[in-house]
Coordinates of C-alpha atoms in Angstrom, one line a residue:
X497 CA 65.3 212.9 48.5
X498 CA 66.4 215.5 45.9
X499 CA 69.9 214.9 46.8
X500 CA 69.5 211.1 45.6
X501 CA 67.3 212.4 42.8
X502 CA 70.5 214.9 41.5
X503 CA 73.4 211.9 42.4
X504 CA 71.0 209.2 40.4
X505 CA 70.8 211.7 37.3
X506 CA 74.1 213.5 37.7
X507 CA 75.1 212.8 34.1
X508 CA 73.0 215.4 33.1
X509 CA 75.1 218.0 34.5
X510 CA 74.4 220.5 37.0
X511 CA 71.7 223.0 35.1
X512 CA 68.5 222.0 37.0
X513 CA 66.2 223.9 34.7
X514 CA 63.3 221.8 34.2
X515 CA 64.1 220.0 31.1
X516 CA 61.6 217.6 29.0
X517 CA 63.8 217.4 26.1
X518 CA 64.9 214.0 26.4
X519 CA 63.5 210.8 27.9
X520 CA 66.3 211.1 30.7
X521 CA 65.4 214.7 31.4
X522 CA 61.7 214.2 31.7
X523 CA 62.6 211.8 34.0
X524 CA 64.2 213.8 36.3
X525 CA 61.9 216.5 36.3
X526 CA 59.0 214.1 37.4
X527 CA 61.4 212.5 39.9
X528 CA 62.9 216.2 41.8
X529 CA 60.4 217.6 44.3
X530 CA 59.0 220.7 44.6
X531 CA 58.7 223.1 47.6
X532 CA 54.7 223.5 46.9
X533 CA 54.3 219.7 46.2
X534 CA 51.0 218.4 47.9
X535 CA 51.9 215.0 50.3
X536 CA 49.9 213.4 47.3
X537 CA 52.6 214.4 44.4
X538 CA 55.7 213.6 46.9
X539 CA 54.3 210.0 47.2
X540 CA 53.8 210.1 43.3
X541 CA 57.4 211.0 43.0
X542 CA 59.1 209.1 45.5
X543 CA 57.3 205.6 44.0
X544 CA 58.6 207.1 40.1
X545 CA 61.8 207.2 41.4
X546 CA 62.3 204.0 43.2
X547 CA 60.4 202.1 41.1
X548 CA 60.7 203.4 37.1
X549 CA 64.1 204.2 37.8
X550 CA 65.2 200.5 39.2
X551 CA 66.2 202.4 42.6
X552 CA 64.1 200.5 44.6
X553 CA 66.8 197.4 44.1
X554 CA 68.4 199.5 47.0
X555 CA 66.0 199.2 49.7
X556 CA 67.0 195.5 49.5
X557 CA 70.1 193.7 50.7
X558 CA 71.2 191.7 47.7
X559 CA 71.1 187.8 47.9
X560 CA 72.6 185.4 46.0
X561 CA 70.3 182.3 44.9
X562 CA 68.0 181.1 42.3
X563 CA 64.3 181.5 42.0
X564 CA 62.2 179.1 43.9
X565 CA 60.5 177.3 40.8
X566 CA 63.9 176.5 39.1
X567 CA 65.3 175.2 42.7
X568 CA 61.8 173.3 43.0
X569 CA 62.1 171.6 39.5
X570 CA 65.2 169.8 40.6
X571 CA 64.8 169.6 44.7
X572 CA 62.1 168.1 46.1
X573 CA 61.7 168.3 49.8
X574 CA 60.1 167.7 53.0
X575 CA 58.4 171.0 54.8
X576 CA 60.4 174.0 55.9
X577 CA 60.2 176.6 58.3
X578 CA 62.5 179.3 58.4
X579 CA 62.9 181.6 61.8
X580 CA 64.0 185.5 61.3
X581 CA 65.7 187.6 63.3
X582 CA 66.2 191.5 62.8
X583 CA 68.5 194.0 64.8
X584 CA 66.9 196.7 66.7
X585 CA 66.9 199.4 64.2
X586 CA 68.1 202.2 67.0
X587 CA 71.0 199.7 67.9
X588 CA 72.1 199.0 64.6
X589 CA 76.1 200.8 64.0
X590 CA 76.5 203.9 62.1
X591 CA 77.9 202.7 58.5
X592 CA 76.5 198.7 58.5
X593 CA 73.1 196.9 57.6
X594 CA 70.9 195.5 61.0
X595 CA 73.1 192.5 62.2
X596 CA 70.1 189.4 60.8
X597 CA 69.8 185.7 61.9
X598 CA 67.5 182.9 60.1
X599 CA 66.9 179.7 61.9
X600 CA 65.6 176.9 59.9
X601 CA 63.9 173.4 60.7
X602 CA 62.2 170.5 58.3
X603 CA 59.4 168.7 59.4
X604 CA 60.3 165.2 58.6
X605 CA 57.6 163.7 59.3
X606 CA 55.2 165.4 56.9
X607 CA 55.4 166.1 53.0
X608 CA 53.8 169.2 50.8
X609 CA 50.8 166.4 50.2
X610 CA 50.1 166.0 53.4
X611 CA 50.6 169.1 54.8
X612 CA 47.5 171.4 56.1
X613 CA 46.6 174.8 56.7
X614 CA 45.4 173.3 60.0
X615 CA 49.1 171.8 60.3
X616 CA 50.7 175.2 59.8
X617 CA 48.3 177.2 62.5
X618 CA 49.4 174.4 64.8
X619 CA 52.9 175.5 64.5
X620 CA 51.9 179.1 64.1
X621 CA 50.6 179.2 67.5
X622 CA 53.5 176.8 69.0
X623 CA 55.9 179.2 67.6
X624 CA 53.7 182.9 69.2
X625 CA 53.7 181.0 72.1
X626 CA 57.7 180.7 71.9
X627 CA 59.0 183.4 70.4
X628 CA 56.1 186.2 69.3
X629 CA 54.9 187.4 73.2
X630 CA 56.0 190.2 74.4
X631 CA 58.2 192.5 72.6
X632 CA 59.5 189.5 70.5
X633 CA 62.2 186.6 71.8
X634 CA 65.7 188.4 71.4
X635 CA 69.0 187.0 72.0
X636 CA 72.5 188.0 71.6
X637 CA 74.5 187.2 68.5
X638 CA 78.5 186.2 69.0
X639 CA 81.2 184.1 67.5
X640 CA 80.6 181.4 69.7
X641 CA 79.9 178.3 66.8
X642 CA 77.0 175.8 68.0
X643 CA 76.0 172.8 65.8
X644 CA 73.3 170.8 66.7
X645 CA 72.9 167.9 64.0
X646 CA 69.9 165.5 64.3
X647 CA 68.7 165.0 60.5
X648 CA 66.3 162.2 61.5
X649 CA 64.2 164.8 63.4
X650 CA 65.1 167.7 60.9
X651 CA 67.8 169.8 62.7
X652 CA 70.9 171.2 61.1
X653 CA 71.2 173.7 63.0
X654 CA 73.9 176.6 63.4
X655 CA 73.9 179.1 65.9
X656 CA 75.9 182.1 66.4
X657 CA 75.8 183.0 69.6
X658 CA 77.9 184.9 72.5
X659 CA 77.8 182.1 74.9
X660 CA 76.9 178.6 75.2
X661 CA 74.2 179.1 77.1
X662 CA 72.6 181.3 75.3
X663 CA 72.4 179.5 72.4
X664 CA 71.6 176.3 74.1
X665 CA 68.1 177.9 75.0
X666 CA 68.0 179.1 71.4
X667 CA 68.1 175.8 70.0
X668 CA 65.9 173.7 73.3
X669 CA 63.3 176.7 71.9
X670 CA 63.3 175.3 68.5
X671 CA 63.3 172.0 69.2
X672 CA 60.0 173.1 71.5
X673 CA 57.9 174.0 68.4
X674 CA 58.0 170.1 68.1
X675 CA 57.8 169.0 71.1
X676 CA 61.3 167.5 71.0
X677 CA 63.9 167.8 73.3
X678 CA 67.4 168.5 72.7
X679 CA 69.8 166.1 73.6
X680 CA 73.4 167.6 73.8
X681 CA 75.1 164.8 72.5
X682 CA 74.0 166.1 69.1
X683 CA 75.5 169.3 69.9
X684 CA 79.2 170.3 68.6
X685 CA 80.5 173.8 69.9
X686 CA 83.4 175.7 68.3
X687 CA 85.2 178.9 68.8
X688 CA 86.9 180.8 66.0
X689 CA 90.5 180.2 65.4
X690 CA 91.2 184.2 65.4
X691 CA 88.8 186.8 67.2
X692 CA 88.2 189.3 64.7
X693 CA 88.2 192.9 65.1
X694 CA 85.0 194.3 66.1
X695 CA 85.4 197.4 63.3
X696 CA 87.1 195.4 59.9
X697 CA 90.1 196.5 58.7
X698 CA 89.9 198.3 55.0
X699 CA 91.6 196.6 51.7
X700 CA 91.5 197.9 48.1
X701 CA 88.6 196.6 46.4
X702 CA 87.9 197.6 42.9
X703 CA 90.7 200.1 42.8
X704 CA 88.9 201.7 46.2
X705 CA 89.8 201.3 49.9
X706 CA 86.6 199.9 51.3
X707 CA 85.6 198.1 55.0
X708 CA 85.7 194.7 55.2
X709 CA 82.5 192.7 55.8
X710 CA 82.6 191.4 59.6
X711 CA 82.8 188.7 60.6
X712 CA 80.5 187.3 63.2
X713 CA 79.5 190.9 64.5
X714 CA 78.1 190.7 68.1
X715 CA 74.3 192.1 68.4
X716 CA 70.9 191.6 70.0
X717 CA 68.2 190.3 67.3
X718 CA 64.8 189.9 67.7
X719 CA 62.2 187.6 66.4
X720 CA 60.2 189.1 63.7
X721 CA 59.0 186.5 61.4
X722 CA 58.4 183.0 60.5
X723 CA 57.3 181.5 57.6
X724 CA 56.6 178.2 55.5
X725 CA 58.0 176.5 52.3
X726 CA 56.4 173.8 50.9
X727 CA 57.6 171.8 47.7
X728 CA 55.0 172.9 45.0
X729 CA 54.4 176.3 46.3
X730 CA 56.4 179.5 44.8
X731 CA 55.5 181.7 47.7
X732 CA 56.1 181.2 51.4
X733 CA 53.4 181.0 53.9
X734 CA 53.6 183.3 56.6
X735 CA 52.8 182.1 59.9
X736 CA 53.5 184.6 62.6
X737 CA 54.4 188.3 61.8
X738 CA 56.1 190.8 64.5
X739 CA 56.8 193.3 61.6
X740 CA 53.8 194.2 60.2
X741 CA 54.7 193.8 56.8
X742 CA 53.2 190.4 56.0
X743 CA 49.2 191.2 56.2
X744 CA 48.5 187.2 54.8
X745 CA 49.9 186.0 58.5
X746 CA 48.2 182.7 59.6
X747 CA 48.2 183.9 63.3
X748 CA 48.4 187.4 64.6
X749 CA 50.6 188.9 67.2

């Protein structure tokens, strides 16, 4: 930790003296740790330095979008839930983020009036029951390109997978969560016109060579959550939780 602590506040040079002169300084001081520190004051300074500092902005990917209540003040929309995914963390590749895949689905024939908590533990429990035993559902990310398209019944959906049969049972399991069966003619399959390099070449990118992103990158991910939007609500309801970071989870694994 000290060795983010001295890269964060590097601009005040290299003397390490504890300094409380300057607002900056004081700062650093509270944030370096100490060989005699209690497991109390490391906590204190680990949360002052990811928190007061703004560091904590790194402990999550960045995302492009818009806050949910300007989106909701010009969208309004029929229920959504969305299906995550999450790489193994002991398989995930030296130098790269966990390989992540989000599934989503509408429920057409319901609207955020309508719409129950008894409604959502249905789906919570249709959706343990499909993806949450176990260890978790996992399947096996690829560049294989499968659309299935049936808006009437509230599927757009868009699989990466490594075959076509694997993400065939991805999709008949979503569909499942309905009770609706997938019918194939819906279902468009493409393969990329160039198979890209497993490790991305480098290119100069803000005056620095730096790795490309990849491009469909091939990996096992695992169900670990899935969750609820409703039009009119800010925050998502969680409905099943693998990852025990959601403690407001409708149904428990």
């Amino acid at each position: 930790m000290n060795r983010e602590v001295r890269e964060w506040f590097s601009d005040l040079g290299d003397n390490w003296e504890p300094d409380i002169a300057t607002p900056r300084s004081s700062l650093r001081v509270g944030c370096t740790h100490a060989e005699n520190d209690s497991i109390d004051m490391t906590l204190l300074r680990v949360l002052l330095f990811y928190l007061i500092t703004g560091k904590g902005q790194s402990l999550q990917s960045p995302i492009y979008g818009i806050p949910t209540e300007s989106y909701q003040q010009s969208v309004k929309f029929h229920p959504q839930i969305k299906l995550y995914f999450h790489e193994d963390l002991n398989d995930v590749s030296d130098d790269y983020q966990p390989v992540t895949a989000e599934i989503t689905f509408r429920v057409m024939n319901e609207t955020s009036e309508s719409f129950t908590k008894a409604n959502a533990t249905v789906f919570a429990n249709k959706i343990r029951t499909e993806f949450a035993t176990g260890n978790g559902y996992r399947w096996r990310k690829g560049r294989l390109k499968l659309s299935y398209r049936q808006p009437e019944r509230g599927y757009h959906l868009i699989i990466a997978a490594h075959s076509e049969s694997e993400g065939k049972e991805v999709i008949g399991k979503v569909l499942d969560i309905q009770n609706h069966s997938p019918n194939w003619d819906y279902l468009t399959v493409s393969q990329l016109d160039n198979t890209p390099p497993t490790v991305p070449p480098t290119r100069r990118i803000y005056g620095e060579m730096r790795r490309e992103p990849r491009r469909r990158p091939i990996a096992w991910v695992r169900f670990r959550w899935a969750e609820l939007h409703l039009w009119g609500m800010p925050k998502a309801i969680t409905l099943v939780d693998r990852s025990n970071r959601r403690r407001d989870a409708l149904v428990k694994v």
